[in-house]
mmCIF file of C-alpha atoms in Angstrom:
data_model
loop_
_atom_site.group_PDB
_atom_site.id
_atom_site.type_symbol
_atom_site.label_atom_id
_atom_site.label_comp_id
_atom_site.label_asym_id
_atom_site.label_seq_id
_atom_site.Cartn_x
_atom_site.Cartn_y
_atom_site.Cartn_z
ATOM 1 C CA MET B 4 0.000 0.000 0.000
ATOM 2 C CA THR B 5 1.275 3.476 -0.811
ATOM 3 C CA ILE B 6 1.098 5.904 2.108
ATOM 4 C CA ARG B 7 0.425 9.364 0.770
ATOM 5 C CA ARG B 8 1.309 11.753 3.571
ATOM 6 C CA PHE B 9 3.781 12.409 6.338
ATOM 7 C CA SER B 10 1.826 12.538 9.545
ATOM 8 C CA ALA B 11 1.396 11.022 12.937
ATOM 9 C CA ALA B 12 2.521 7.950 11.065
ATOM 10 C CA VAL B 13 5.996 9.474 11.243
ATOM 11 C CA PHE B 14 6.283 8.803 14.938
ATOM 12 C CA ALA B 15 4.299 5.575 14.685
ATOM 13 C CA ALA B 16 6.766 4.370 12.083
ATOM 14 C CA THR B 17 9.842 5.487 13.996
ATOM 15 C CA LEU B 18 8.661 3.858 17.189
ATOM 16 C CA LEU B 19 8.156 0.620 15.305
ATOM 17 C CA THR B 20 11.520 0.774 13.536
ATOM 18 C CA PRO B 21 13.475 -2.320 14.699
ATOM 19 C CA GLY B 22 16.666 -0.324 15.132
ATOM 20 C CA LEU B 23 14.930 1.968 17.577
ATOM 21 C CA THR B 24 12.741 -0.470 19.479
ATOM 22 C CA ALA B 25 15.753 -2.632 20.140
ATOM 23 C CA CYS B 26 17.268 0.235 22.103
ATOM 24 C CA THR B 27 14.467 0.558 24.635
ATOM 25 C CA SER B 28 14.574 -0.887 28.107
ATOM 26 C CA THR B 29 11.106 -2.433 28.133
ATOM 27 C CA GLY B 30 12.324 -5.751 26.781
ATOM 28 C CA THR B 31 9.083 -6.179 24.882
ATOM 29 C CA GLY B 32 9.970 -4.632 21.543
ATOM 30 C CA GLU B 33 7.538 -1.787 22.293
ATOM 31 C CA ALA B 34 8.485 1.848 22.108
ATOM 32 C CA GLY B 35 9.123 2.433 25.787
ATOM 33 C CA VAL B 36 6.871 5.506 25.972
ATOM 34 C CA SER B 37 3.618 5.714 27.874
ATOM 35 C CA ALA B 38 0.298 5.735 26.120
ATOM 36 C CA SER B 39 -2.073 8.552 26.880
ATOM 37 C CA PRO B 40 -4.755 7.503 29.349
ATOM 38 C CA THR B 41 -8.228 7.080 28.023
ATOM 39 C CA THR B 42 -11.141 9.017 29.325
ATOM 40 C CA SER B 43 -12.851 7.109 32.118
ATOM 41 C CA GLY B 44 -15.332 4.681 30.687
ATOM 42 C CA SER B 45 -14.319 3.302 27.318
ATOM 43 C CA ALA B 46 -17.828 2.653 26.127
ATOM 44 C CA SER B 47 -19.197 4.590 23.221
ATOM 45 C CA PRO B 48 -19.926 8.229 24.155
ATOM 46 C CA GLY B 49 -22.784 8.247 21.658
ATOM 47 C CA ALA B 50 -26.234 6.818 22.143
ATOM 48 C CA THR B 51 -26.121 3.152 21.156
ATOM 49 C CA GLY B 52 -27.142 2.594 17.562
ATOM 50 C CA VAL B 53 -28.013 6.260 16.998
ATOM 51 C CA VAL B 54 -26.888 8.072 13.866
ATOM 52 C CA ASP B 55 -28.069 11.672 13.828
ATOM 53 C CA GLY B 56 -28.093 12.465 10.118
ATOM 54 C CA ASP B 57 -27.588 16.179 10.623
ATOM 55 C CA ALA B 58 -24.721 15.571 13.039
ATOM 56 C CA LYS B 59 -23.012 13.135 10.684
ATOM 57 C CA GLN B 60 -23.355 15.496 7.731
ATOM 58 C CA ALA B 61 -21.947 18.355 9.799
ATOM 59 C CA LEU B 62 -18.864 16.287 10.580
ATOM 60 C CA LEU B 63 -18.442 15.132 6.980
ATOM 61 C CA ASP B 64 -18.696 18.750 5.808
ATOM 62 C CA SER B 65 -16.265 19.900 8.513
ATOM 63 C CA THR B 66 -13.331 18.336 6.656
ATOM 64 C CA ASN B 67 -13.963 20.207 3.394
ATOM 65 C CA ALA B 68 -11.732 23.124 4.407
ATOM 66 C CA ILE B 69 -8.824 20.769 5.031
ATOM 67 C CA ARG B 70 -8.739 19.918 1.334
ATOM 68 C CA THR B 71 -7.864 23.527 0.483
ATOM 69 C CA GLY B 72 -4.443 22.786 1.961
ATOM 70 C CA ASN B 73 -3.920 25.877 4.071
ATOM 71 C CA PHE B 74 -3.955 25.198 7.825
ATOM 72 C CA ARG B 75 -1.956 24.363 10.931
ATOM 73 C CA PHE B 76 -2.354 21.154 12.887
ATOM 74 C CA THR B 77 -1.264 19.214 15.957
ATOM 75 C CA MET B 78 -1.423 15.538 16.828
ATOM 76 C CA ALA B 79 -0.658 13.688 20.054
ATOM 77 C CA GLY B 80 -0.777 10.093 21.201
ATOM 78 C CA ALA B 81 1.293 7.254 22.667
ATOM 79 C CA GLY B 82 3.771 9.630 24.317
ATOM 80 C CA SER B 83 4.509 11.469 21.059
ATOM 81 C CA THR B 84 3.502 14.848 19.692
ATOM 82 C CA ALA B 85 3.541 16.476 16.274
ATOM 83 C CA GLU B 86 2.715 19.927 14.995
ATOM 84 C CA GLY B 87 3.065 21.679 11.697
ATOM 85 C CA GLN B 88 1.403 23.323 8.749
ATOM 86 C CA VAL B 89 0.399 22.630 5.171
ATOM 87 C CA HIS B 90 0.528 25.365 2.531
ATOM 88 C CA GLU B 91 -0.686 23.937 -0.756
ATOM 89 C CA PRO B 92 -0.454 27.271 -2.659
ATOM 90 C CA SER B 93 3.348 27.097 -2.370
ATOM 91 C CA GLN B 94 3.423 23.267 -2.510
ATOM 92 C CA SER B 95 5.147 23.198 0.866
ATOM 93 C CA ALA B 96 4.600 21.704 4.289
ATOM 94 C CA GLU B 97 6.476 21.188 7.523
ATOM 95 C CA MET B 98 6.179 19.113 10.658
ATOM 96 C CA HIS B 99 7.926 18.944 14.026
ATOM 97 C CA VAL B 100 7.766 15.594 15.801
ATOM 98 C CA MET B 101 8.801 14.705 19.348
ATOM 99 C CA ILE B 102 8.953 11.107 20.529
ATOM 100 C CA GLY B 103 9.495 10.613 24.245
ATOM 101 C CA ASP B 104 10.999 13.244 26.546
ATOM 102 C CA ALA B 105 14.074 13.964 28.650
ATOM 103 C CA SER B 106 13.209 11.107 31.019
ATOM 104 C CA SER B 107 12.937 8.499 28.236
ATOM 105 C CA ASP B 108 15.679 6.010 27.413
ATOM 106 C CA LEU B 109 15.386 7.206 23.838
ATOM 107 C CA MET B 110 14.115 10.596 22.760
ATOM 108 C CA MET B 111 13.775 11.515 19.103
ATOM 109 C CA LYS B 112 13.032 14.870 17.512
ATOM 110 C CA LEU B 113 12.422 15.315 13.792
ATOM 111 C CA ASP B 114 11.972 18.516 11.822
ATOM 112 C CA LEU B 115 10.577 17.743 8.374
ATOM 113 C CA ILE B 116 10.321 20.249 5.535
ATOM 114 C CA HIS B 117 8.799 19.630 2.128
ATOM 115 C CA ALA B 118 9.045 22.229 -0.624
ATOM 116 C CA LYS B 119 8.166 20.419 -3.809
ATOM 117 C CA PRO B 120 10.142 18.751 -5.300
ATOM 118 C CA ASP B 121 12.572 18.616 -2.339
ATOM 119 C CA SER B 122 12.425 17.253 1.187
ATOM 120 C CA TRP B 123 14.693 17.671 4.215
ATOM 121 C CA VAL B 124 14.749 16.130 7.681
ATOM 122 C CA LYS B 125 16.730 17.183 10.740
ATOM 123 C CA LEU B 126 17.049 14.400 13.295
ATOM 124 C CA GLU B 127 18.057 14.748 16.945
ATOM 125 C CA LEU B 128 18.465 11.885 19.390
ATOM 126 C CA GLY B 129 18.616 11.970 23.169
ATOM 127 C CA GLY B 130 18.473 9.638 26.157
ATOM 128 C CA THR B 131 20.809 6.944 27.443
ATOM 129 C CA SER B 132 20.115 4.656 24.472
ATOM 130 C CA ALA B 133 20.745 7.254 21.769
ATOM 131 C CA SER B 134 24.257 6.021 21.025
ATOM 132 C CA SER B 135 22.891 2.499 20.481
ATOM 133 C CA VAL B 136 20.827 3.506 17.453
ATOM 134 C CA PRO B 137 22.361 1.693 14.459
ATOM 135 C CA GLY B 138 24.540 4.043 12.401
ATOM 136 C CA ALA B 139 24.068 6.930 14.846
ATOM 137 C CA GLN B 140 27.562 8.277 14.174
ATOM 138 C CA GLN B 141 26.829 8.579 10.445
ATOM 139 C CA LEU B 142 23.430 10.260 10.737
ATOM 140 C CA ASN B 143 24.692 13.879 10.689
ATOM 141 C CA LEU B 144 22.587 14.712 13.723
ATOM 142 C CA GLY B 145 21.615 18.377 13.965
ATOM 143 C CA LYS B 146 21.950 18.954 10.196
ATOM 144 C CA TYR B 147 19.123 19.063 7.668
ATOM 145 C CA GLN B 148 19.462 15.960 5.535
ATOM 146 C CA HIS B 149 18.371 16.342 1.942
ATOM 147 C CA LEU B 150 16.357 13.317 0.868
ATOM 148 C CA ASP B 151 16.578 11.444 -2.412
ATOM 149 C CA GLN B 152 12.957 11.367 -3.612
ATOM 150 C CA THR B 153 13.477 8.041 -5.381
ATOM 151 C CA ARG B 154 14.412 6.463 -2.033
ATOM 152 C CA ILE B 155 11.448 7.777 -0.040
ATOM 153 C CA LYS B 156 8.672 7.192 -2.555
ATOM 154 C CA GLY B 157 5.865 5.466 -0.683
ATOM 155 C CA ASN B 158 7.782 5.736 2.614
ATOM 156 C CA ARG B 159 5.268 5.997 5.454
ATOM 157 C CA ALA B 160 7.574 8.093 7.614
ATOM 158 C CA LEU B 161 9.124 10.475 5.104
ATOM 159 C CA GLY B 162 6.884 10.818 2.049
ATOM 160 C CA PHE B 163 4.369 13.543 1.230
ATOM 161 C CA ASP B 164 1.822 13.831 -1.570
ATOM 162 C CA PHE B 165 0.128 17.171 -2.202
ATOM 163 C CA GLU B 166 -2.805 15.302 -3.685
ATOM 164 C CA ALA B 167 -3.565 13.929 -0.196
ATOM 165 C CA ILE B 168 -2.693 16.754 2.130
ATOM 166 C CA ASP B 169 -4.537 15.967 5.351
ATOM 167 C CA PRO B 170 -1.797 14.901 7.788
ATOM 168 C CA ALA B 171 -4.175 12.923 9.998
ATOM 169 C CA GLY B 172 -6.674 11.611 7.478
ATOM 170 C CA SER B 173 -9.670 13.066 9.314
ATOM 171 C CA GLU B 174 -11.843 12.854 6.203
ATOM 172 C CA VAL B 175 -11.215 9.105 6.046
ATOM 173 C CA LEU B 176 -12.044 8.777 9.725
ATOM 174 C CA THR B 177 -15.293 10.745 9.612
ATOM 175 C CA ARG B 178 -16.521 8.654 6.689
ATOM 176 C CA GLY B 179 -16.436 5.731 9.125
ATOM 177 C CA ILE B 180 -18.918 7.209 11.603
ATOM 178 C CA THR B 181 -21.264 4.489 12.883
ATOM 179 C CA GLU B 182 -22.937 6.379 15.730
ATOM 180 C CA VAL B 183 -23.035 10.121 16.413
ATOM 181 C CA ARG B 184 -25.004 12.741 18.293
ATOM 182 C CA GLN B 185 -24.514 16.420 18.997
ATOM 183 C CA THR B 186 -23.548 17.058 22.613
ATOM 184 C CA GLY B 187 -23.370 20.848 22.555
ATOM 185 C CA GLU B 188 -22.746 23.849 20.337
ATOM 186 C CA GLY B 189 -20.200 22.567 17.802
ATOM 187 C CA SER B 190 -19.534 19.424 19.877
ATOM 188 C CA TYR B 191 -20.193 15.812 18.890
ATOM 189 C CA ALA B 192 -19.625 12.288 20.193
ATOM 190 C CA GLY B 193 -20.066 8.793 18.819
ATOM 191 C CA THR B 194 -18.188 5.840 17.385
ATOM 192 C CA LEU B 195 -16.105 5.173 14.279
ATOM 193 C CA ASP B 196 -15.421 2.080 12.227
ATOM 194 C CA VAL B 197 -11.672 2.413 11.717
ATOM 195 C CA SER B 198 -11.269 -1.032 10.160
ATOM 196 C CA LYS B 199 -10.983 0.544 6.705
ATOM 197 C CA ALA B 200 -9.043 3.630 7.803
ATOM 198 C CA ALA B 201 -5.481 2.361 7.389
ATOM 199 C CA GLU B 202 -4.741 5.353 5.129
ATOM 200 C CA ALA B 203 -5.655 7.793 7.911
ATOM 201 C CA GLY B 204 -2.265 9.097 8.985
ATOM 202 C CA ALA B 205 -3.282 9.300 12.655
ATOM 203 C CA LEU B 206 -3.724 5.522 12.934
ATOM 204 C CA ASP B 207 -1.035 2.930 12.448
ATOM 205 C CA PRO B 208 -2.336 -0.041 10.404
ATOM 206 C CA SER B 209 -0.868 -2.521 12.901
ATOM 207 C CA VAL B 210 -2.978 -0.968 15.646
ATOM 208 C CA ILE B 211 -6.115 -1.345 13.527
ATOM 209 C CA THR B 212 -5.264 -4.997 12.909
ATOM 210 C CA ALA B 213 -4.703 -5.619 16.622
ATOM 211 C CA LEU B 214 -8.115 -4.155 17.453
ATOM 212 C CA GLY B 215 -9.945 -6.859 15.504
ATOM 213 C CA GLN B 216 -13.706 -6.467 15.890
ATOM 214 C CA GLN B 217 -13.184 -3.550 18.284
ATOM 215 C CA ALA B 218 -12.066 -1.516 15.272
ATOM 216 C CA LYS B 219 -15.668 -1.328 14.102
ATOM 217 C CA SER B 220 -16.808 0.713 17.122
ATOM 218 C CA VAL B 221 -14.100 3.068 18.392
ATOM 219 C CA PRO B 222 -15.314 6.019 20.525
ATOM 220 C CA PHE B 223 -14.588 9.578 19.392
ATOM 221 C CA THR B 224 -15.418 13.190 20.189
ATOM 222 C CA ALA B 225 -15.186 16.149 17.811
ATOM 223 C CA LYS B 226 -15.422 19.932 17.899
ATOM 224 C CA LEU B 227 -16.122 22.370 15.078
ATOM 225 C CA ASP B 228 -15.184 26.051 14.943
ATOM 226 C CA PRO B 229 -17.866 28.753 14.436
ATOM 227 C CA GLN B 230 -17.489 28.339 10.657
ATOM 228 C CA GLY B 231 -18.298 24.621 10.899
ATOM 229 C CA ARG B 232 -14.715 23.507 10.241
ATOM 230 C CA LEU B 233 -13.137 20.656 12.170
ATOM 231 C CA SER B 234 -11.050 22.017 15.030
ATOM 232 C CA GLU B 235 -10.563 18.925 17.201
ATOM 233 C CA LEU B 236 -10.947 15.178 16.840
ATOM 234 C CA VAL B 237 -10.160 12.759 19.665
ATOM 235 C CA VAL B 238 -10.160 9.040 18.842
ATOM 236 C CA ARG B 239 -10.139 6.802 21.920
ATOM 237 C CA ILE B 240 -8.319 3.622 20.958
ATOM 238 C CA PRO B 241 -9.052 0.715 23.351
ATOM 239 C CA ALA B 242 -6.343 -1.655 24.545
ATOM 240 C CA ALA B 243 -5.677 -4.555 22.196
ATOM 241 C CA GLY B 244 -2.946 -7.173 22.175
ATOM 242 C CA GLN B 245 0.287 -5.581 23.373
ATOM 243 C CA ASN B 246 -1.020 -2.083 22.637
ATOM 244 C CA ALA B 247 -2.195 -0.046 25.625
ATOM 245 C CA ALA B 248 -5.332 2.069 25.430
ATOM 246 C CA GLN B 249 -4.630 5.592 24.208
ATOM 247 C CA ASP B 250 -6.252 8.811 23.105
ATOM 248 C CA ILE B 251 -5.189 10.216 19.739
ATOM 249 C CA LYS B 252 -5.926 13.929 19.639
ATOM 250 C CA ILE B 253 -5.871 15.910 16.384
ATOM 251 C CA THR B 254 -6.439 19.656 16.074
ATOM 252 C CA TYR B 255 -6.716 22.040 13.115
ATOM 253 C CA ALA B 256 -6.433 25.832 13.216
ATOM 254 C CA ASP B 257 -5.557 28.940 11.207
ATOM 255 C CA TYR B 258 -7.480 27.847 8.129
ATOM 256 C CA GLY B 259 -6.339 30.068 5.269
ATOM 257 C CA ASN B 260 -3.570 31.635 7.354
ATOM 258 C CA ALA B 261 -0.690 29.164 7.035
ATOM 259 C CA THR B 262 2.513 30.344 5.382
ATOM 260 C CA ALA B 263 4.987 28.781 2.999
ATOM 261 C CA ALA B 264 7.527 26.490 4.624
ATOM 262 C CA GLN B 265 11.043 27.929 4.643
ATOM 263 C CA LYS B 266 13.764 25.871 3.033
ATOM 264 C CA PRO B 267 16.732 25.240 5.355
ATOM 265 C CA PRO B 268 19.866 27.381 4.844
ATOM 266 C CA ALA B 269 22.307 25.770 2.430
ATOM 267 C CA GLY B 270 25.022 25.805 5.078
ATOM 268 C CA GLN B 271 22.923 23.530 7.294
ATOM 269 C CA VAL B 272 22.143 20.936 4.614
ATOM 270 C CA VAL B 273 23.903 17.652 3.859
ATOM 271 C CA GLU B 274 22.858 14.712 1.711
ATOM 272 C CA ALA B 275 21.262 11.953 3.764
ATOM 273 C CA PRO B 276 23.633 8.972 4.142
ATOM 274 C CA PRO B 277 22.557 5.350 3.528
ATOM 275 C CA GLU B 278 22.264 4.831 7.294
ATOM 276 C CA PHE B 279 19.464 7.380 7.441
ATOM 277 C CA TYR B 280 17.295 5.531 4.929
ATOM 278 C CA LYS B 281 17.974 2.231 6.695
ATOM 279 C CA LEU B 282 16.737 3.739 9.954
ATOM 280 C CA PHE B 283 13.375 4.658 8.434
ATOM 281 C CA ASN B 284 12.931 1.549 6.321
#
């Protein structure tokens, strides 16, 4: 499957990279970062079996503005955060990703910049296990690494397609609404069928697989701004297999007010070495 956006999948992919998971102290092959706690009571926040047609249409319509490709966004989940902007008019986008924190065995920070047709990534590693990352000495940490587009085509962590610009795939998610009701002015709650939402950047396909039948009824809440545009989506993923329960929170803001991403200064750019591509493949 071709993944068409860089997104929350960036930190999902990096956490699942064998070279990184092997460095954690959990001994389980998991990422070694805590999952966000779920809201008390994991049952559906919507009325069982209820689909309010007006509420569902409002949520479907709320993602229309995202397709214009001019907004800022944030995402958080599983101990990782991401923020950035998309500016389709200039065919540029950027994202800042943080995995773990100062107390983690392994902390990773990525700054990604796309200005079509080029892409750059600056990688920083921290924590006691940082030196154990395979090829760490050759990764040119702290420099922007210019990426060979032929080597990142279809790469879940590093690719970007301006034909599919939503970093979280909220449109895909809202199409899977199975139950929904309005809970207040611009506020909604219900359940989603995420079993067919593997292309939504906010969800890692392996998590969807682990959910099994639970994937067909995952609780969510959403908020719209006064113009009816999606401003917040929280998907409450239940525990499944070795995956702990977690909340994935996505926000959108500054519709129409994003700016073109700035290319990194030439003096801070190097070509990405083979070790870099191995890390993300």
